[in-house]
Tab-separated table of C-alpha atoms (C1' of nucleotides) in Angstrom:
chain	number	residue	atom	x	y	z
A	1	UNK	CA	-124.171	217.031	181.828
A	2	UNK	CA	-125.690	219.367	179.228
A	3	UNK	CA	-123.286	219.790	176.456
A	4	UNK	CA	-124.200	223.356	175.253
A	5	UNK	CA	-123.622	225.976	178.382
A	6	UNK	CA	-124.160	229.609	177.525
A	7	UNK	CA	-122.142	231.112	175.616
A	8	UNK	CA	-119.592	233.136	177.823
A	9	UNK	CA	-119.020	235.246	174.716
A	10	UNK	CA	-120.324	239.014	174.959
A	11	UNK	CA	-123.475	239.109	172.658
A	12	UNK	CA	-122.792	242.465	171.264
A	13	UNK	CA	-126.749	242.029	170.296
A	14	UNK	CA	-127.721	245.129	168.591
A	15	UNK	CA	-130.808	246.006	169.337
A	16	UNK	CA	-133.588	244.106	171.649
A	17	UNK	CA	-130.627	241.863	172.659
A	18	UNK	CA	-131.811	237.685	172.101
A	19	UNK	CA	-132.189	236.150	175.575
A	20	UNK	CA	-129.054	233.800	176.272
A	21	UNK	CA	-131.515	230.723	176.457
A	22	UNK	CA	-132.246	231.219	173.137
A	23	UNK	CA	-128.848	231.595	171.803
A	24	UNK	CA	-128.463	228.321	174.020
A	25	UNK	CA	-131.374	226.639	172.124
A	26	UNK	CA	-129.916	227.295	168.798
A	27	UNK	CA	-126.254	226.114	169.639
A	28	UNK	CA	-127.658	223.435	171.203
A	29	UNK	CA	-129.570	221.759	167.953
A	30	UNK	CA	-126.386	223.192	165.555
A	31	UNK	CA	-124.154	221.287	168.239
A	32	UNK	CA	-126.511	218.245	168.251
A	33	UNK	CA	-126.762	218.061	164.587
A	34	UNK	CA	-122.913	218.287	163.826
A	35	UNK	CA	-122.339	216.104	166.740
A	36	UNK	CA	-124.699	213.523	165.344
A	37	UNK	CA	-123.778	213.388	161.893
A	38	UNK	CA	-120.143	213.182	163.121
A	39	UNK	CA	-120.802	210.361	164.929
A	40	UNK	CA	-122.669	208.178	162.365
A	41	UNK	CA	-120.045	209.659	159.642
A	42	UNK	CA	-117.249	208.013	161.762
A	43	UNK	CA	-118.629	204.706	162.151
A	44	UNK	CA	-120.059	204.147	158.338
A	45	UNK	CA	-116.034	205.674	157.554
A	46	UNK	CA	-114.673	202.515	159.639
A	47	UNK	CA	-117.243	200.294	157.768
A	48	UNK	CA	-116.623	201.124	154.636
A	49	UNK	CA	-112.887	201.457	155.463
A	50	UNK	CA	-113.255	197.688	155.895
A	51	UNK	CA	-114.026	196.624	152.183
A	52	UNK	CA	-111.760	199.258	151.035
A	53	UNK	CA	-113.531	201.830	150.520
A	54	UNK	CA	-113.488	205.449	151.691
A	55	UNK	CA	-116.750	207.627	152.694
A	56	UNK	CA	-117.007	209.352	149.369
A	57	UNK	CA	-115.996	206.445	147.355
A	58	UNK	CA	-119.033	204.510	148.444
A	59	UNK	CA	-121.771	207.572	148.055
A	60	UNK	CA	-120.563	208.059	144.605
A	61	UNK	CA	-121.087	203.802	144.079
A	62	UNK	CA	-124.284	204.396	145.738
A	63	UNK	CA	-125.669	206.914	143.614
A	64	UNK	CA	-124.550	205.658	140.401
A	65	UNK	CA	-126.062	202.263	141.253
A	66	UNK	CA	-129.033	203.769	142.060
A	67	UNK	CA	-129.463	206.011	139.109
A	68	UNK	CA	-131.122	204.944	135.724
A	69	UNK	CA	-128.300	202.871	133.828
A	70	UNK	CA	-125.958	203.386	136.317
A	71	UNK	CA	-124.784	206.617	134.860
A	72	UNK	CA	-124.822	210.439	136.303
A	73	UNK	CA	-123.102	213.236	134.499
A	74	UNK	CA	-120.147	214.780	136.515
A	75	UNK	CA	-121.768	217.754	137.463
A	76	UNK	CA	-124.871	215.923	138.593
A	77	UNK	CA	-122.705	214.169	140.726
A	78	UNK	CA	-121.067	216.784	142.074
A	79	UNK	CA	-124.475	218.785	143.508
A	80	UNK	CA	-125.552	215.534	145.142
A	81	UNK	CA	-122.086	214.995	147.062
A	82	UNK	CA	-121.468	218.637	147.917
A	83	UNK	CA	-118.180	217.959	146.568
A	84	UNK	CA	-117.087	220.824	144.205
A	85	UNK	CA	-117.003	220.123	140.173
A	86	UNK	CA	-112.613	219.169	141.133
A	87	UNK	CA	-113.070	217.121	143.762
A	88	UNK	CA	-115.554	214.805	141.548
A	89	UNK	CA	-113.246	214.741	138.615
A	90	UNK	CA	-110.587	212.996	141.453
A	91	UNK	CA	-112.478	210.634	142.875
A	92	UNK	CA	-114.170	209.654	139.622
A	93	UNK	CA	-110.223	209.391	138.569
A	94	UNK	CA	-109.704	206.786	141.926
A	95	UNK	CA	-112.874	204.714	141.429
A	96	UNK	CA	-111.812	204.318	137.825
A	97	UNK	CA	-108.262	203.442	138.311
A	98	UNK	CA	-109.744	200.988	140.493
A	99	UNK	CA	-112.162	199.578	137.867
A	100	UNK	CA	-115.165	200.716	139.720
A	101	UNK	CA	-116.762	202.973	137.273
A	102	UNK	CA	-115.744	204.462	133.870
A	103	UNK	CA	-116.481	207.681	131.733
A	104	UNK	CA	-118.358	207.484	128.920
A	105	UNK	CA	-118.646	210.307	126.113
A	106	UNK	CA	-122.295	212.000	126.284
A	107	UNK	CA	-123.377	212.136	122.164
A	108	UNK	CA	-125.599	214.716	122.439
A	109	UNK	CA	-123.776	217.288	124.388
A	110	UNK	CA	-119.905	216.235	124.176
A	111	UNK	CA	-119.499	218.869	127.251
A	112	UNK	CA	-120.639	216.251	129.224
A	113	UNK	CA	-119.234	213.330	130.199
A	114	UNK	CA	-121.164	210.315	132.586
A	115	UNK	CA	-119.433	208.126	135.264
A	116	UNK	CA	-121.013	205.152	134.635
A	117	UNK	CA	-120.895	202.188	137.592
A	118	UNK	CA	-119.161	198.632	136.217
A	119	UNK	CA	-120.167	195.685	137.233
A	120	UNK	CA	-116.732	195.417	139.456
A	121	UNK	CA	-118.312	198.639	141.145
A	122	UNK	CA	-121.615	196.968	141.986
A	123	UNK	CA	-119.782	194.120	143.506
A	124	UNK	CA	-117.804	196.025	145.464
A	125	UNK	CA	-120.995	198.010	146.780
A	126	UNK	CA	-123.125	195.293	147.206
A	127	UNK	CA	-120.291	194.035	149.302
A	128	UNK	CA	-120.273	196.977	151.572
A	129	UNK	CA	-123.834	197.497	151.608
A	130	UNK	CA	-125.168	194.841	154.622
A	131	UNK	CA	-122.839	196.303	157.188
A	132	UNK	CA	-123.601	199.724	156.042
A	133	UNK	CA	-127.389	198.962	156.485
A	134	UNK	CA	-126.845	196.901	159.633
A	135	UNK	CA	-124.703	199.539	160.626
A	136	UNK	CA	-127.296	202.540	160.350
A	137	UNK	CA	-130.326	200.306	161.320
A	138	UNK	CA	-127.909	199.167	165.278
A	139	UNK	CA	-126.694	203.730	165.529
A	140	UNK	CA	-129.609	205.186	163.942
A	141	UNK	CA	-133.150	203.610	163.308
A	142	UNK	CA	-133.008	200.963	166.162
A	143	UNK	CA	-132.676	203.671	169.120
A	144	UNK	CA	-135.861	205.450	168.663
A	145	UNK	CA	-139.467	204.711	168.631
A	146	UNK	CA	-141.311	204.612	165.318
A	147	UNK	CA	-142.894	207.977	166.287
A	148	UNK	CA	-139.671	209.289	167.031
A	149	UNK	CA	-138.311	207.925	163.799
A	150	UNK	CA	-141.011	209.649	162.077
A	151	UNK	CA	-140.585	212.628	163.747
A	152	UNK	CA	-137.265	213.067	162.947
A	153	UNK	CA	-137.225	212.148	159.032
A	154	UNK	CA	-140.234	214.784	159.086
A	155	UNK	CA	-138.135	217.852	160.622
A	156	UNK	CA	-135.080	216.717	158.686
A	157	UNK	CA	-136.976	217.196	155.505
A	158	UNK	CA	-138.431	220.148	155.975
A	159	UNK	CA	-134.908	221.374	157.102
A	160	UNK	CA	-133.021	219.756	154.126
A	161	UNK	CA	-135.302	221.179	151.319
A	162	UNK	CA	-134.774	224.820	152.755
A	163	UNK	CA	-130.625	224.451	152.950
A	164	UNK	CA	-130.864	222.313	149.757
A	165	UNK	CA	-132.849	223.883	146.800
A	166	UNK	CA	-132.021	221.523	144.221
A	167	UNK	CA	-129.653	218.919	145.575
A	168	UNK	CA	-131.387	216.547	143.230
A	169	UNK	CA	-131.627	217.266	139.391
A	170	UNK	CA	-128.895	219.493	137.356
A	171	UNK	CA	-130.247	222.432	138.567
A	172	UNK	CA	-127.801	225.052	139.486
A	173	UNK	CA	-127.050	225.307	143.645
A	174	UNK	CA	-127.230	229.078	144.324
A	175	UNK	CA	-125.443	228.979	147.234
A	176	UNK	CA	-128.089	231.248	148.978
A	177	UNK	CA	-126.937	234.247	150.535
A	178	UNK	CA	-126.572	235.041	154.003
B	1	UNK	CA	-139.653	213.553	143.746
B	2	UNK	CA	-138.423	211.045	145.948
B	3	UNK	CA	-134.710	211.289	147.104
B	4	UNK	CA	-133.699	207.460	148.088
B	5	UNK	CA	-135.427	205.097	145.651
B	6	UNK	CA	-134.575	201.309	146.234
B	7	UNK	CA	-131.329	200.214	145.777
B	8	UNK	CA	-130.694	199.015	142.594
B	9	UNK	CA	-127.846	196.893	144.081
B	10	UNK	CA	-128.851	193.135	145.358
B	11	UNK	CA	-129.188	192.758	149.063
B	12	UNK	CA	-127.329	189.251	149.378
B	13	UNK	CA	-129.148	189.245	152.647
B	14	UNK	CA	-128.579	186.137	154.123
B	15	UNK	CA	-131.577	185.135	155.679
B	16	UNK	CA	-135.242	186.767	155.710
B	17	UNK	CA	-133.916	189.164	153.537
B	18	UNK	CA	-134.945	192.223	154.619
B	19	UNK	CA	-137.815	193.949	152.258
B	20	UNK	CA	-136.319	196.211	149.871
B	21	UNK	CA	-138.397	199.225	151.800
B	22	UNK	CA	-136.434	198.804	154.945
B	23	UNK	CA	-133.281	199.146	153.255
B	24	UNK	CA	-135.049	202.192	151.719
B	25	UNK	CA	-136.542	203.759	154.830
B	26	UNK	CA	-132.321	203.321	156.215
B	27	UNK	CA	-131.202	205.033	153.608
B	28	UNK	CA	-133.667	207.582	153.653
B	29	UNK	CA	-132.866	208.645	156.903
B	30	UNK	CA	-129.078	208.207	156.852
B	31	UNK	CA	-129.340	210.328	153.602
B	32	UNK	CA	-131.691	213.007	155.039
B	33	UNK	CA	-128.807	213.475	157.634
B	34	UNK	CA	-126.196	213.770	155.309
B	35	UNK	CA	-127.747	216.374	153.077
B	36	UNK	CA	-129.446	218.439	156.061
B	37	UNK	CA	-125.538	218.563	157.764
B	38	UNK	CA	-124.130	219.085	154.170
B	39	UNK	CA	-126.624	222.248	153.366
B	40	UNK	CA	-126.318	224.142	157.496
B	41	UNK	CA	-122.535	223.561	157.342
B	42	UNK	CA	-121.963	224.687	153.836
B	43	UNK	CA	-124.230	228.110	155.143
B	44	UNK	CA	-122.534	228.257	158.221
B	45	UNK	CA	-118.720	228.097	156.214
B	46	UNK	CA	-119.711	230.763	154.045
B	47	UNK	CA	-121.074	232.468	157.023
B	48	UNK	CA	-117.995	232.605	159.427
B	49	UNK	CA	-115.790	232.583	155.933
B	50	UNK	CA	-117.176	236.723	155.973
B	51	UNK	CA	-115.723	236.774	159.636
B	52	UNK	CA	-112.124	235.559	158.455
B	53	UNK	CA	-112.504	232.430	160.068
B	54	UNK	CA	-112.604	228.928	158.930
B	55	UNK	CA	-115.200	226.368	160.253
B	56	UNK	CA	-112.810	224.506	162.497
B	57	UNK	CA	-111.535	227.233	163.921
B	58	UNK	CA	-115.040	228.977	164.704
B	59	UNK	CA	-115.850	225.622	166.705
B	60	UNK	CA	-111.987	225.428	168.492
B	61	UNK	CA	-112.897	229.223	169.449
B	62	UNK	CA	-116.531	228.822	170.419
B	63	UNK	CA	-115.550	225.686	172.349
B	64	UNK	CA	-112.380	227.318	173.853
B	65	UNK	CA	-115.219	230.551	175.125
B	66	UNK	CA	-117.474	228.467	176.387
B	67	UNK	CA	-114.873	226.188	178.843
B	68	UNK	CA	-114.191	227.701	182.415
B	69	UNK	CA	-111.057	230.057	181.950
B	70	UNK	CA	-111.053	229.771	178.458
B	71	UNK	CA	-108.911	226.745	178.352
B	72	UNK	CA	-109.410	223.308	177.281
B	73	UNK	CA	-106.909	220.390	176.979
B	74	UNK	CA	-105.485	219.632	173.364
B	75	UNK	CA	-106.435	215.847	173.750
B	76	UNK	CA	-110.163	216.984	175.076
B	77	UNK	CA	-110.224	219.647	171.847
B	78	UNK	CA	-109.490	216.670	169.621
B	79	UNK	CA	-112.025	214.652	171.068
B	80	UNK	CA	-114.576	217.601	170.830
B	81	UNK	CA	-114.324	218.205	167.392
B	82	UNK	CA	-114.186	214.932	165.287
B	83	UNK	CA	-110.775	215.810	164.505
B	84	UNK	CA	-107.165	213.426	165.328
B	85	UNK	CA	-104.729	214.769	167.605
B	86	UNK	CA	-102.685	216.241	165.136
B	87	UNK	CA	-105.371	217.915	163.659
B	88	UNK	CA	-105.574	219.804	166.425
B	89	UNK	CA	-101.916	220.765	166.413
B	90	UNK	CA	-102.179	222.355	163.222
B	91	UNK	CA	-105.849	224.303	163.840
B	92	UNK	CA	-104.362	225.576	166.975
B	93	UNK	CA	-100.990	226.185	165.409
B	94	UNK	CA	-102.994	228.320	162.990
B	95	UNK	CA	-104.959	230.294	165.897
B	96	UNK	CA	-102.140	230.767	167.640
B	97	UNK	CA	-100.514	232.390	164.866
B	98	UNK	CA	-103.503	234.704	164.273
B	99	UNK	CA	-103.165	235.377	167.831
B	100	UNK	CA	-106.435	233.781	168.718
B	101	UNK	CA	-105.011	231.369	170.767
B	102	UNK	CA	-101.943	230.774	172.632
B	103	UNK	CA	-100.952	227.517	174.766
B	104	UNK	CA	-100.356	227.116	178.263
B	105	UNK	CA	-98.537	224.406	179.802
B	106	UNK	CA	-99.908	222.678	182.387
B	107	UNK	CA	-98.388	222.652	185.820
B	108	UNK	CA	-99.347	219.430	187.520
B	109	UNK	CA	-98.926	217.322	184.703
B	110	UNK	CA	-95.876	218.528	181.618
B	111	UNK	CA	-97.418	216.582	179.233
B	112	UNK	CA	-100.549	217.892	178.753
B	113	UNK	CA	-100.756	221.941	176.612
B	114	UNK	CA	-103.748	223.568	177.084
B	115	UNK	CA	-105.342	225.314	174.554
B	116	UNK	CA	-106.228	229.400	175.843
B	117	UNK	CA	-108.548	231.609	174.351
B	118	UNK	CA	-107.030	235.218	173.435
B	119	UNK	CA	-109.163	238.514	173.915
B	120	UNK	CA	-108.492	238.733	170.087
B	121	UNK	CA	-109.779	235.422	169.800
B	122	UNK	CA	-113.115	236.289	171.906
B	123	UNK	CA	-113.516	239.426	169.620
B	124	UNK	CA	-113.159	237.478	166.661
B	125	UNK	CA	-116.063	235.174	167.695
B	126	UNK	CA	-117.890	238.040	169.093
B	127	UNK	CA	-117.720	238.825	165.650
B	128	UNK	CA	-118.906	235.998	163.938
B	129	UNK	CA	-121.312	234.790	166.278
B	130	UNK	CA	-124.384	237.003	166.046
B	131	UNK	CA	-124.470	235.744	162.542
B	132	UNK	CA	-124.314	232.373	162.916
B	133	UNK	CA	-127.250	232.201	165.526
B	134	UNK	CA	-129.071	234.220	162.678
B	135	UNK	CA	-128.409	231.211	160.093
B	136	UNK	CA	-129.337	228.604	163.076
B	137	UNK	CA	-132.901	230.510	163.370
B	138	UNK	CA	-133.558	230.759	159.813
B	139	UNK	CA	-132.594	227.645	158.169
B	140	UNK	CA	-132.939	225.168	161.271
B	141	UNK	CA	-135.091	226.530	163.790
B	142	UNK	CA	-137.591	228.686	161.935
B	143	UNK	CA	-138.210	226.240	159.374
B	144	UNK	CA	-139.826	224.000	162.114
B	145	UNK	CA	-143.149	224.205	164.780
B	146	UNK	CA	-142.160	223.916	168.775
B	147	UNK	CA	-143.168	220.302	168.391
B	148	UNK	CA	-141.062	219.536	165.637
B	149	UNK	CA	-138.142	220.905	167.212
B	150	UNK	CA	-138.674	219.738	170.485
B	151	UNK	CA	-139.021	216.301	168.182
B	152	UNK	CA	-135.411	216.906	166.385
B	153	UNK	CA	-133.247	217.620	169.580
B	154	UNK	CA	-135.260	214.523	171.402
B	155	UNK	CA	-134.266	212.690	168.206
B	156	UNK	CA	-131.131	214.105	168.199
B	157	UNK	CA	-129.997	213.505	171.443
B	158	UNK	CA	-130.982	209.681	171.615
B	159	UNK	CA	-129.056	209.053	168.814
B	160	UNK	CA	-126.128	211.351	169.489
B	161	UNK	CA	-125.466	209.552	173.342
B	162	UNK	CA	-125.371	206.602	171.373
B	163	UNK	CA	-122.815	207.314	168.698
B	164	UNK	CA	-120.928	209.457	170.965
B	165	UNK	CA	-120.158	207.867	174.260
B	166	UNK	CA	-117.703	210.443	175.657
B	167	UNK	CA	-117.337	213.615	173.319
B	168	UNK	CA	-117.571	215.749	176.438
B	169	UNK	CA	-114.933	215.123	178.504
B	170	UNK	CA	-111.203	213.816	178.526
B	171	UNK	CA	-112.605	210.141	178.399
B	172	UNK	CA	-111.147	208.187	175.528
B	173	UNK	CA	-113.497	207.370	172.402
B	174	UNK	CA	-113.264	203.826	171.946
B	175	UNK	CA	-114.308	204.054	168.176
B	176	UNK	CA	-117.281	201.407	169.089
B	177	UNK	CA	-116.232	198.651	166.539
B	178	UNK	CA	-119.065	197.604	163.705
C	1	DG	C1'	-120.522	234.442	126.759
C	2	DA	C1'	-121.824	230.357	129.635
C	3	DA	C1'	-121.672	225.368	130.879
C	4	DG	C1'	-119.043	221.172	131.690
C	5	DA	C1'	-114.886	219.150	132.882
C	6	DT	C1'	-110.111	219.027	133.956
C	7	DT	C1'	-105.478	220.615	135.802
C	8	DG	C1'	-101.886	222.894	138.836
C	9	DA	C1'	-101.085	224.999	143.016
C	10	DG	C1'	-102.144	225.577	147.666
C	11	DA	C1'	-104.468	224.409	152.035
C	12	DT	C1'	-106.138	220.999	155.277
C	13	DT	C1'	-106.378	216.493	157.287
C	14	DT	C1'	-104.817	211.961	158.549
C	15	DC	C1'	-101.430	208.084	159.401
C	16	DA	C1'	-97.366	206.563	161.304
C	17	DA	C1'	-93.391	207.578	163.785
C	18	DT	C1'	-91.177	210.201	167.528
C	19	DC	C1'	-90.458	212.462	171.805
C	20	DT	C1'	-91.516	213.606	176.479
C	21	DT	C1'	-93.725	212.691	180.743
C	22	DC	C1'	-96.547	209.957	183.750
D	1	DG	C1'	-95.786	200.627	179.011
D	2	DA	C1'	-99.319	204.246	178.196
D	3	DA	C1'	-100.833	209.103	177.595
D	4	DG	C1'	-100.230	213.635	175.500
D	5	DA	C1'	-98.478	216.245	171.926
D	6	DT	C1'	-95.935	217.106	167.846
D	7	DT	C1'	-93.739	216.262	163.152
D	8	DG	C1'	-92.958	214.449	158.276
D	9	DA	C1'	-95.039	212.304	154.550
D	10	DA	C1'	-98.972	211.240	151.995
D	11	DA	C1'	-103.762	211.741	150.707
D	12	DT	C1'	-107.773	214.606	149.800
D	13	DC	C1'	-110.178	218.794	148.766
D	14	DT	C1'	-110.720	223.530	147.071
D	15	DC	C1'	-109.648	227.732	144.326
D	16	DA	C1'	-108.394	229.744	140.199
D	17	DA	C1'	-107.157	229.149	135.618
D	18	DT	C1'	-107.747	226.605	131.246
D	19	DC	C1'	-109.853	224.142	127.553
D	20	DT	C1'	-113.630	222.472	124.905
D	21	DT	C1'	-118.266	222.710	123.473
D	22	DC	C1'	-122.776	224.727	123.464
DNA sequence: GAAGATTGAGATTTCAATCTTC
DNA sequence: GAAGATTGAAATCTCAATCTTC
């Protein structure tokens, strides 16, 4: 069964109108991508969900722990999760009622404030971390061939560093324009 | 500048713990996903946003067009879109009230609605859609060589049949457990 | 004036319960 | 009893406004 048929939608193609393969190629990789991630997003959920922890609770964990001194400034945080600036300031505000991480005063700048990871939050990671591994090693790594593997971390970076400009660093995200 | 350094957290593998690059390479890849889905579906939001439609409605109404007669089960829209049953109820309650969508009941069997695309509704994607198969080619497509993308949907799909045992028809989704 | 962070209000989604039909 | 769909309540996220600091 192939999952993305042509599009029975008029084209309205303005000029030189695209062939309906090709609209059918391109639907077909958006479809597989969304369709992918949705999958693997719904199984690490139920894994996490299983030491208590939701999906964004456990990237934020992740990062911090994996960031020099287990600290990231709010902002910084923000651009990695493609959360928005509010939606960081909550779940910081949920890990930290929950004694997973604490803010801590920046000296230099006092605009800033850093989540910083306690050690409850490292246990708590390190306690969801196997399955998550296991997990994406059994749905992810484990299906294809080391070429294919290879393949598709190549494509995906190439991909990711065009959509993502500056995902990593404090650099603004420009939101580039259609 | 590498995006996934080595976990900073300890593996408490518990037996031939696994080297601390294979936990890398996992997160790596799981990672590249998550940022290359984060960066196309933040484009393709703002994108369809222009068109007066939401993401989740674009996909109910590009789903909806491509289905013979325009129609598609509530229960086999859920399971389509990664979203819960009542999910549905409200994105479709919202479509229908734009007069995008109205429901049907079915005949042979009065539990089941069925979801039916409007001519509004195909106008409305007609709309939107040349647009988004511009952002597929530039940010996904043209990015990569035939190979590569032949690569990527390979990739894609191996993966995808694995984590998604039945997102095309009215079978159930046994959420595979962990 | 701009950057960083937070807050209130509003929108969207899920969970659990309910109702109808098979 | 199970499947399909809906509803109320609660949780989560975003937008716009606000406040502080550079």
């Amino acid at each position: 069964v192939d999952e993305h048929a042509a599009a029975t939608v008029e084209q309205a193609a303005p000029d030189a109108a695209p062939a309906v393969d090709e609209a059918d190629l391109r639907l077909t990789v958006m479809g597989l991508l969304a369709e992918t991630w949705a999958g693997l997003s719904a199984l690490a959920a139920a894994q996490v969900a299983q030491h208590g922890l939701g999906e964004v609770e456990f990237e934020v964990l992740l990062r911090l722990s994996r960031s020099p001194d287990g600290l990231l400034r709010m902002t910084d945080l923000a651009a990695q999760t493609s959360l928005s600036s509010s939606g960081i300031t909550r779940v910081v505000d949920r890990l930290e009622a929950a004694g997973s991480v604490s803010r801590r005063a920046c000296v230099t700048d006092r605009r800033t404030t850093y989540a910083v990871v306690t050690e409850t939050g490292r246990a708590r990671l390190a306690a969801a971390l196997p399955g998550h591994l296991e997990l994406v090693e059994r749905w992810l790594v484990a299906p294809l061939s080391a070429d294919q593997l290879g393949a598709l971390v190549d494509a995906l970076r190439v991909v990711r560093d065009g959509v993502r400009p500056c995902a990593t660093a404090g650099t603004r995200p420009p939101v580039p324009q259609v």
